[in-house]
């Protein structure tokens, strides 16, 4: 395991056994800072054995980092966890951090020429993101500007569907208004950039989605994703198979619904789900939100073997988060996803023709 990931995990362990809310917050913030570094932590070590200053990392966290760099483990964390009534929770959380990449690992995977898979330069557009129309902080115009700045040809706006009230899910009326705005912006940027009309629909417990077929037909890109039953341990293969068989669905978004150190997400016979997705032509998403990384490279290899098509998306809620697509690309490279099977690498005409087929 790379040191950044290992140290972040230990700092999260330490956070969960703190008494005061303030030290909990401090260790969590330090863990995020380490996970977000572009370079391996080893490069911050100075010749005198101290650490170069890293924003948001205080003296107590620095002691843990130095311990790990010197001994490969942390006696401080072992002692704190061992003596805590929350030791069991720590153990459980550790099991929920598997196959998550640190930003440094993402950067390394993108640069590693020995890996096959997609290259960042070939990525043409992002197909899951949220705007101010639901729970995002980026306007449609912001998305276009940020997309152009990243060299994209298109992005799909996929605000949450009305079934997800907690995330400000959009109604059909709001969606119609949004489409008028998208048409206006697309006229303005014709020939340079195209915003696609999308939605992130919810997969209900029975595998149906919270949009009627005629509603799905008004959208260019439909992501269907699970947002409930993500902490239950029972098998949900039937739910996920039903979802990918639904006409009008293009992408199975963050298929597991897992969260870093917090929840395992859906349990399913993924081979069956992938085979059903392959049969119906639904793309399997690798969601690049660092706290999701869903699918991860390990599970994605199963979808590669099943012959699936893939979508690599940021799930951005702000323009700064557009770079989360890089996390998805890194997982795809580690999984060896053939570039031609990644819909984000296709020209927009091919993408739209493929999407129209799924609606027919
Ligand atoms: Zn979602």
Short mmCIF file of C-alpha atoms and ligand atoms in Angstrom, two decimals:
data_model
loop_
_atom_site.label_atom_id
_atom_site.label_comp_id
_atom_site.label_asym_id
_atom_site.label_seq_id
_atom_site.Cartn_x
_atom_site.Cartn_y
_atom_site.Cartn_z
CA UNK A 1 0.00 0.00 0.00
CA UNK A 2 1.35 3.47 -0.71
CA UNK A 3 2.35 5.55 2.30
CA UNK A 4 -0.13 8.37 1.64
CA UNK A 5 -3.03 5.95 1.74
CA UNK A 6 -1.68 4.08 4.75
CA UNK A 7 -1.07 7.26 6.76
CA UNK A 8 -4.45 8.76 5.84
CA UNK A 9 -6.12 5.58 7.03
CA UNK A 10 -4.22 5.71 10.35
CA UNK A 11 -5.15 9.37 10.85
CA UNK A 12 -8.79 8.48 10.23
CA UNK A 13 -8.47 5.70 12.84
CA UNK A 14 -7.07 8.24 15.26
CA UNK A 15 -9.91 10.66 14.48
CA UNK A 16 -12.54 8.07 15.30
CA UNK A 17 -11.17 7.39 18.80
CA UNK A 18 -10.87 11.07 19.83
CA UNK A 19 -13.06 12.42 22.63
CA UNK A 20 -13.20 16.04 21.48
CA UNK A 21 -14.94 17.09 18.28
CA UNK A 22 -12.07 19.46 17.55
CA UNK A 23 -9.33 16.82 17.52
CA UNK A 24 -11.57 14.50 15.52
CA UNK A 25 -11.91 17.26 12.95
CA UNK A 26 -8.17 18.01 13.01
CA UNK A 27 -7.13 14.41 12.29
CA UNK A 28 -9.78 14.04 9.59
CA UNK A 29 -8.58 17.22 7.93
CA UNK A 30 -4.98 15.97 8.08
CA UNK A 31 -6.05 12.63 6.53
CA UNK A 32 -7.74 14.47 3.64
CA UNK A 33 -4.65 16.63 3.16
CA UNK A 34 -2.44 13.53 2.82
CA UNK A 35 -4.86 11.78 0.47
CA UNK A 36 -4.95 14.90 -1.71
CA UNK A 37 -1.16 15.28 -2.16
CA UNK A 38 0.07 14.88 -5.73
CA UNK A 39 3.39 13.43 -4.57
CA UNK A 40 4.28 10.51 -2.28
CA UNK A 41 4.78 11.71 1.31
CA UNK A 42 8.37 10.40 1.21
CA UNK A 43 9.21 13.41 -0.95
CA UNK A 44 8.30 15.74 1.93
CA UNK A 45 10.95 14.24 4.21
CA UNK A 46 13.87 16.60 4.81
CA UNK A 47 17.51 15.46 5.29
CA UNK A 48 17.31 16.37 9.02
CA UNK A 49 14.47 13.88 9.54
CA UNK A 50 11.68 16.45 9.79
CA UNK A 51 8.82 17.02 7.41
CA UNK A 52 8.39 19.85 4.93
CA UNK A 53 5.36 21.96 5.89
CA UNK A 54 2.07 20.64 4.50
CA UNK A 55 -1.08 22.79 4.83
CA UNK A 56 -3.70 21.46 7.29
CA UNK A 57 -1.31 19.01 8.97
CA UNK A 58 -0.53 19.86 12.59
CA UNK A 59 2.22 18.63 14.97
CA UNK A 60 0.31 15.55 16.28
CA UNK A 61 -0.39 14.29 12.79
CA UNK A 62 3.22 15.02 11.79
CA UNK A 63 4.41 12.72 14.61
CA UNK A 64 2.30 9.87 13.20
CA UNK A 65 3.58 10.51 9.66
CA UNK A 66 7.23 10.44 10.79
CA UNK A 67 6.65 7.25 12.78
CA UNK A 68 5.19 5.49 9.74
CA UNK A 69 7.98 6.71 7.47
CA UNK A 70 10.61 5.49 9.93
CA UNK A 71 9.09 2.21 11.14
CA UNK A 72 6.32 1.30 8.69
CA UNK A 73 3.71 1.51 11.45
CA UNK A 74 2.42 3.86 14.15
CA UNK A 75 2.78 2.96 17.82
CA UNK A 76 0.79 6.12 18.66
CA UNK A 77 -2.23 4.93 16.68
CA UNK A 78 -1.91 1.32 17.93
CA UNK A 79 -1.97 2.53 21.54
CA UNK A 80 -4.85 4.95 21.00
CA UNK A 81 -7.00 2.40 19.19
CA UNK A 82 -6.10 -0.50 21.50
CA UNK A 83 -7.18 1.44 24.57
CA UNK A 84 -10.40 2.73 23.05
CA UNK A 85 -13.94 1.41 23.45
CA UNK A 86 -14.33 2.16 19.71
CA UNK A 87 -11.66 -0.33 18.59
CA UNK A 88 -14.34 -2.45 16.91
CA UNK A 89 -15.59 0.50 14.84
CA UNK A 90 -12.03 1.26 13.76
CA UNK A 91 -11.60 -2.32 12.56
CA UNK A 92 -14.83 -2.08 10.58
CA UNK A 93 -13.91 1.26 9.00
CA UNK A 94 -10.52 -0.14 7.91
CA UNK A 95 -12.36 -2.81 5.92
CA UNK A 96 -14.27 -0.05 4.12
CA UNK A 97 -11.16 1.61 2.66
CA UNK A 98 -10.13 -1.14 0.26
CA UNK A 99 -8.93 -0.30 -3.25
CA UNK A 100 -9.22 3.45 -2.72
CA UNK A 101 -6.41 5.35 -4.43
CA UNK A 102 -4.67 8.40 -3.02
CA UNK A 103 -4.27 11.38 -5.34
CA UNK A 104 -0.55 10.52 -5.57
CA UNK A 105 -1.45 7.04 -6.86
CA UNK A 106 -3.85 8.60 -9.38
CA UNK A 107 -1.08 10.90 -10.65
CA UNK A 108 1.32 7.95 -10.87
CA UNK A 109 -1.21 5.75 -12.73
CA UNK A 110 -1.90 8.50 -15.25
CA UNK A 111 1.83 8.86 -15.95
CA UNK A 112 2.73 5.13 -15.91
CA UNK A 113 3.44 4.18 -19.54
CA UNK A 114 3.46 0.46 -18.71
CA UNK A 115 -0.27 0.58 -18.05
CA UNK A 116 -2.67 0.22 -20.95
CA UNK A 117 -6.13 1.75 -20.86
CA UNK A 118 -7.31 5.28 -21.50
CA UNK A 119 -5.03 8.32 -21.56
CA UNK A 120 -6.09 11.58 -19.97
CA UNK A 121 -5.47 13.40 -23.28
CA UNK A 122 -8.02 11.21 -25.07
CA UNK A 123 -10.84 12.01 -22.65
CA UNK A 124 -13.46 14.10 -24.48
CA UNK A 125 -16.22 14.65 -21.96
CA UNK A 126 -17.61 14.00 -18.52
CA UNK A 127 -21.00 12.33 -18.21
CA UNK A 128 -22.00 12.74 -14.58
CA UNK A 129 -22.10 16.08 -12.83
CA UNK A 130 -24.45 18.27 -10.82
CA UNK A 131 -25.34 21.94 -11.16
CA UNK A 132 -27.10 24.60 -9.10
CA UNK A 133 -30.36 23.10 -10.45
CA UNK A 134 -29.95 20.34 -7.80
CA UNK A 135 -27.22 20.05 -5.15
CA UNK A 136 -24.24 21.38 -7.12
CA UNK A 137 -22.59 24.79 -6.76
CA UNK A 138 -21.66 25.20 -10.46
CA UNK A 139 -23.92 26.92 -12.97
CA UNK A 140 -24.39 25.50 -16.47
CA UNK A 141 -22.18 28.27 -17.83
CA UNK A 142 -19.47 27.40 -15.25
CA UNK A 143 -19.54 23.79 -16.45
CA UNK A 144 -19.04 24.85 -20.07
CA UNK A 145 -16.12 27.14 -19.21
CA UNK A 146 -14.46 24.54 -16.99
CA UNK A 147 -15.02 21.82 -19.59
CA UNK A 148 -13.46 23.92 -22.34
CA UNK A 149 -10.52 24.74 -20.05
CA UNK A 150 -9.93 21.00 -19.59
CA UNK A 151 -10.00 20.42 -23.34
CA UNK A 152 -13.37 18.62 -23.38
CA UNK A 153 -15.84 18.61 -26.28
CA UNK A 154 -18.91 17.95 -24.13
CA UNK A 155 -20.30 17.39 -20.63
CA UNK A 156 -23.61 15.93 -19.52
CA UNK A 157 -25.47 17.76 -16.77
CA UNK A 158 -27.04 15.02 -14.67
CA UNK A 159 -28.85 16.67 -11.78
CA UNK A 160 -30.57 14.45 -9.28
CA UNK A 161 -34.04 13.19 -10.06
CA UNK A 162 -37.08 14.22 -8.01
CA UNK A 163 -37.06 10.91 -6.09
CA UNK A 164 -34.01 12.20 -4.20
CA UNK A 165 -35.55 15.13 -2.30
CA UNK A 166 -32.57 15.43 0.03
CA UNK A 167 -30.34 16.41 -2.92
CA UNK A 168 -32.82 18.94 -4.36
CA UNK A 169 -34.01 16.53 -7.06
CA UNK A 170 -35.43 18.30 -10.11
CA UNK A 171 -39.06 18.00 -11.24
CA UNK A 172 -40.06 17.52 -14.89
CA UNK A 173 -41.09 21.21 -15.05
CA UNK A 174 -37.69 22.33 -13.79
CA UNK A 175 -36.02 19.99 -16.23
CA UNK A 176 -37.96 21.52 -19.13
CA UNK A 177 -36.70 24.96 -18.04
CA UNK A 178 -33.17 23.63 -17.74
CA UNK A 179 -33.38 22.29 -21.30
CA UNK A 180 -34.36 25.73 -22.63
CA UNK A 181 -31.26 27.13 -20.91
CA UNK A 182 -29.07 24.30 -22.27
CA UNK A 183 -30.36 24.93 -25.82
CA UNK A 184 -29.52 28.62 -25.46
CA UNK A 185 -25.98 27.87 -24.21
CA UNK A 186 -25.41 25.29 -26.93
CA UNK A 187 -26.33 27.83 -29.59
CA UNK A 188 -23.82 30.22 -28.06
CA UNK A 189 -21.01 27.63 -28.01
CA UNK A 190 -21.87 25.85 -31.25
CA UNK A 191 -18.85 24.19 -32.81
CA UNK A 192 -16.81 24.47 -29.60
CA UNK A 193 -18.65 22.67 -26.86
CA UNK A 194 -21.89 20.83 -26.26
CA UNK A 195 -23.81 20.44 -23.02
CA UNK A 196 -25.85 17.23 -22.97
CA UNK A 197 -29.25 16.94 -21.29
CA UNK A 198 -28.97 14.32 -18.60
CA UNK A 199 -30.32 13.13 -15.28
CA UNK A 200 -29.12 10.99 -12.41
CA UNK A 201 -32.16 8.84 -11.68
CA UNK A 202 -32.52 6.73 -8.55
CA UNK A 203 -32.62 2.99 -8.61
CA UNK A 204 -35.42 2.01 -6.25
CA UNK A 205 -35.25 -1.07 -4.02
CA UNK A 206 -36.93 -3.21 -6.71
CA UNK A 207 -34.55 -2.02 -9.42
CA UNK A 208 -37.01 0.27 -11.19
CA UNK A 209 -35.96 3.90 -11.69
CA UNK A 210 -37.83 6.98 -10.45
CA UNK A 211 -38.66 8.32 -13.92
CA UNK A 212 -41.32 7.18 -16.35
CA UNK A 213 -40.14 5.80 -19.72
CA UNK A 214 -41.59 8.81 -21.60
CA UNK A 215 -39.65 11.10 -19.24
CA UNK A 216 -36.40 9.23 -19.83
CA UNK A 217 -37.01 9.63 -23.57
CA UNK A 218 -36.62 13.44 -23.27
CA UNK A 219 -33.03 13.06 -22.03
CA UNK A 220 -29.81 12.53 -23.93
CA UNK A 221 -27.92 10.78 -21.11
CA UNK A 222 -29.56 8.86 -18.27
CA UNK A 223 -27.43 7.76 -15.35
CA UNK A 224 -29.23 5.39 -12.97
CA UNK A 225 -27.64 4.96 -9.57
CA UNK A 226 -28.42 3.48 -6.16
CA UNK A 227 -28.86 5.95 -3.25
CA UNK A 228 -30.68 3.70 -0.77
CA UNK A 229 -30.17 0.26 0.84
CA UNK A 230 -26.43 0.93 0.84
CA UNK A 231 -25.77 -0.32 4.36
CA UNK A 232 -27.73 -3.57 4.21
CA UNK A 233 -25.86 -6.84 3.78
CA UNK A 234 -28.45 -8.86 1.83
CA UNK A 235 -27.94 -9.77 -1.82
CA UNK A 236 -29.24 -7.14 -4.29
CA UNK A 237 -28.34 -8.79 -7.60
CA UNK A 238 -31.95 -8.73 -8.83
CA UNK A 239 -32.22 -4.99 -8.11
CA UNK A 240 -29.11 -4.13 -10.10
CA UNK A 241 -29.97 -6.50 -12.98
CA UNK A 242 -33.43 -4.91 -13.23
CA UNK A 243 -31.87 -1.46 -13.30
CA UNK A 244 -29.56 -2.22 -16.22
CA UNK A 245 -32.44 -3.84 -18.13
CA UNK A 246 -34.53 -0.65 -17.91
CA UNK A 247 -35.09 0.92 -21.31
CA UNK A 248 -33.68 4.42 -21.57
CA UNK A 249 -30.92 3.92 -18.97
CA UNK A 250 -27.44 4.53 -20.39
CA UNK A 251 -25.08 4.36 -17.46
CA UNK A 252 -25.11 2.41 -14.19
CA UNK A 253 -23.75 5.16 -11.93
CA UNK A 254 -21.55 4.45 -8.87
CA UNK A 255 -22.78 0.83 -8.99
CA UNK A 256 -21.98 -0.09 -5.38
CA UNK A 257 -22.81 3.20 -3.67
CA UNK A 258 -19.90 2.67 -1.28
CA UNK A 259 -18.26 5.50 0.74
CA UNK A 260 -14.67 5.67 1.97
CA UNK A 261 -14.47 4.22 5.47
CA UNK A 262 -18.21 4.66 6.01
CA UNK A 263 -20.38 2.19 4.12
CA UNK A 264 -19.95 -0.91 1.99
CA UNK A 265 -22.70 -0.21 -0.55
CA UNK A 266 -24.65 -2.83 -2.47
CA UNK A 267 -23.78 -6.53 -2.19
CA UNK A 268 -24.44 -8.36 -5.46
CA UNK A 269 -23.20 -11.07 -7.77
CA UNK A 270 -21.41 -8.51 -9.92
CA UNK A 271 -20.56 -10.96 -12.66
CA UNK A 272 -24.30 -11.42 -13.26
CA UNK A 273 -24.89 -7.66 -13.18
CA UNK A 274 -22.04 -7.03 -15.64
CA UNK A 275 -23.31 -9.73 -18.01
CA UNK A 276 -26.80 -8.19 -17.93
CA UNK A 277 -25.30 -4.74 -18.59
CA UNK A 278 -23.31 -6.12 -21.51
CA UNK A 279 -26.48 -7.72 -22.97
CA UNK A 280 -28.53 -4.54 -22.72
CA UNK A 281 -25.67 -2.22 -23.70
CA UNK A 282 -25.61 -0.19 -20.46
CA UNK A 283 -22.25 1.34 -19.60
CA UNK A 284 -20.75 0.62 -16.19
CA UNK A 285 -19.51 3.74 -14.46
CA UNK A 286 -16.27 4.31 -12.67
CA UNK A 287 -17.20 7.25 -10.46
CA UNK A 288 -14.09 9.33 -9.74
CA UNK A 289 -15.28 11.14 -6.61
CA UNK A 290 -12.34 10.32 -4.27
CA UNK A 291 -14.74 9.28 -1.48
CA UNK A 292 -16.54 6.90 -3.88
CA UNK A 293 -14.06 5.40 -6.43
CA UNK A 294 -16.87 3.13 -7.52
CA UNK A 295 -16.26 0.74 -9.29
CA UNK A 296 -12.65 0.37 -8.20
CA UNK A 297 -9.97 -1.14 -10.48
CA UNK A 298 -10.35 -4.59 -8.95
CA UNK A 299 -14.10 -4.94 -9.53
CA UNK A 300 -13.77 -3.14 -12.88
CA UNK A 301 -11.60 -6.02 -14.17
CA UNK A 302 -14.68 -8.24 -13.87
CA UNK A 303 -16.66 -5.81 -16.03
CA UNK A 304 -13.81 -5.78 -18.57
CA UNK A 305 -13.94 -9.60 -18.69
CA UNK A 306 -17.73 -9.49 -19.17
CA UNK A 307 -17.23 -7.28 -22.24
CA UNK A 308 -18.90 -4.20 -20.74
CA UNK A 309 -18.78 -0.64 -21.99
CA UNK A 310 -17.59 1.97 -19.46
CA UNK A 311 -18.30 5.56 -18.44
CA UNK A 312 -15.55 7.40 -16.49
CA UNK A 313 -17.08 10.34 -14.66
CA UNK A 314 -16.21 12.96 -12.06
CA UNK A 315 -19.60 13.20 -10.29
CA UNK A 316 -18.50 16.83 -9.78
CA UNK A 317 -20.66 19.21 -7.75
CA UNK A 318 -18.30 22.16 -8.38
CA UNK A 319 -15.88 23.08 -11.17
CA UNK A 320 -12.91 22.28 -8.91
CA UNK A 321 -14.19 18.71 -8.78
CA UNK A 322 -14.07 18.17 -12.54
CA UNK A 323 -10.58 16.80 -12.01
CA UNK A 324 -12.14 13.82 -10.19
CA UNK A 325 -12.49 12.35 -13.68
CA UNK A 326 -8.74 11.70 -13.39
CA UNK A 327 -9.38 9.33 -10.48
CA UNK A 328 -11.80 7.37 -12.68
CA UNK A 329 -9.28 7.29 -15.54
CA UNK A 330 -6.58 6.02 -13.15
CA UNK A 331 -8.81 3.12 -12.03
CA UNK A 332 -9.59 2.31 -15.68
CA UNK A 333 -5.86 2.23 -16.48
CA UNK A 334 -5.17 -0.08 -13.53
CA UNK A 335 -8.04 -2.33 -14.66
CA UNK A 336 -6.83 -2.31 -18.28
CA UNK A 337 -10.14 -1.08 -19.71
CA UNK A 338 -9.81 -1.04 -23.53
CA UNK A 339 -10.06 2.63 -24.63
CA UNK A 340 -12.57 1.90 -27.39
CA UNK A 341 -15.03 0.64 -24.78
CA UNK A 342 -15.03 3.96 -22.90
CA UNK A 343 -17.88 6.19 -24.04
CA UNK A 344 -16.19 9.40 -22.78
CA UNK A 345 -13.48 8.88 -25.40
CA UNK A 346 -15.98 8.84 -28.26
CA UNK A 347 -16.80 11.83 -30.45
CA UNK A 348 -20.13 13.35 -29.46
CA UNK A 349 -21.88 12.05 -32.63
CA UNK A 350 -20.96 8.46 -31.79
CA UNK A 351 -21.95 8.95 -28.17
CA UNK A 352 -25.37 10.34 -29.11
CA UNK A 353 -25.99 7.60 -31.68
CA UNK A 354 -25.21 4.99 -29.02
CA UNK A 355 -27.50 6.75 -26.54
CA UNK A 356 -30.35 6.92 -29.07
CA UNK A 357 -30.09 3.16 -29.61
CA UNK A 358 -30.68 2.57 -25.90
CA UNK A 359 -33.93 4.60 -26.07
CA UNK A 360 -35.27 2.88 -29.19
ZN1 LIG B 1 -25.41 9.64 -7.08
#
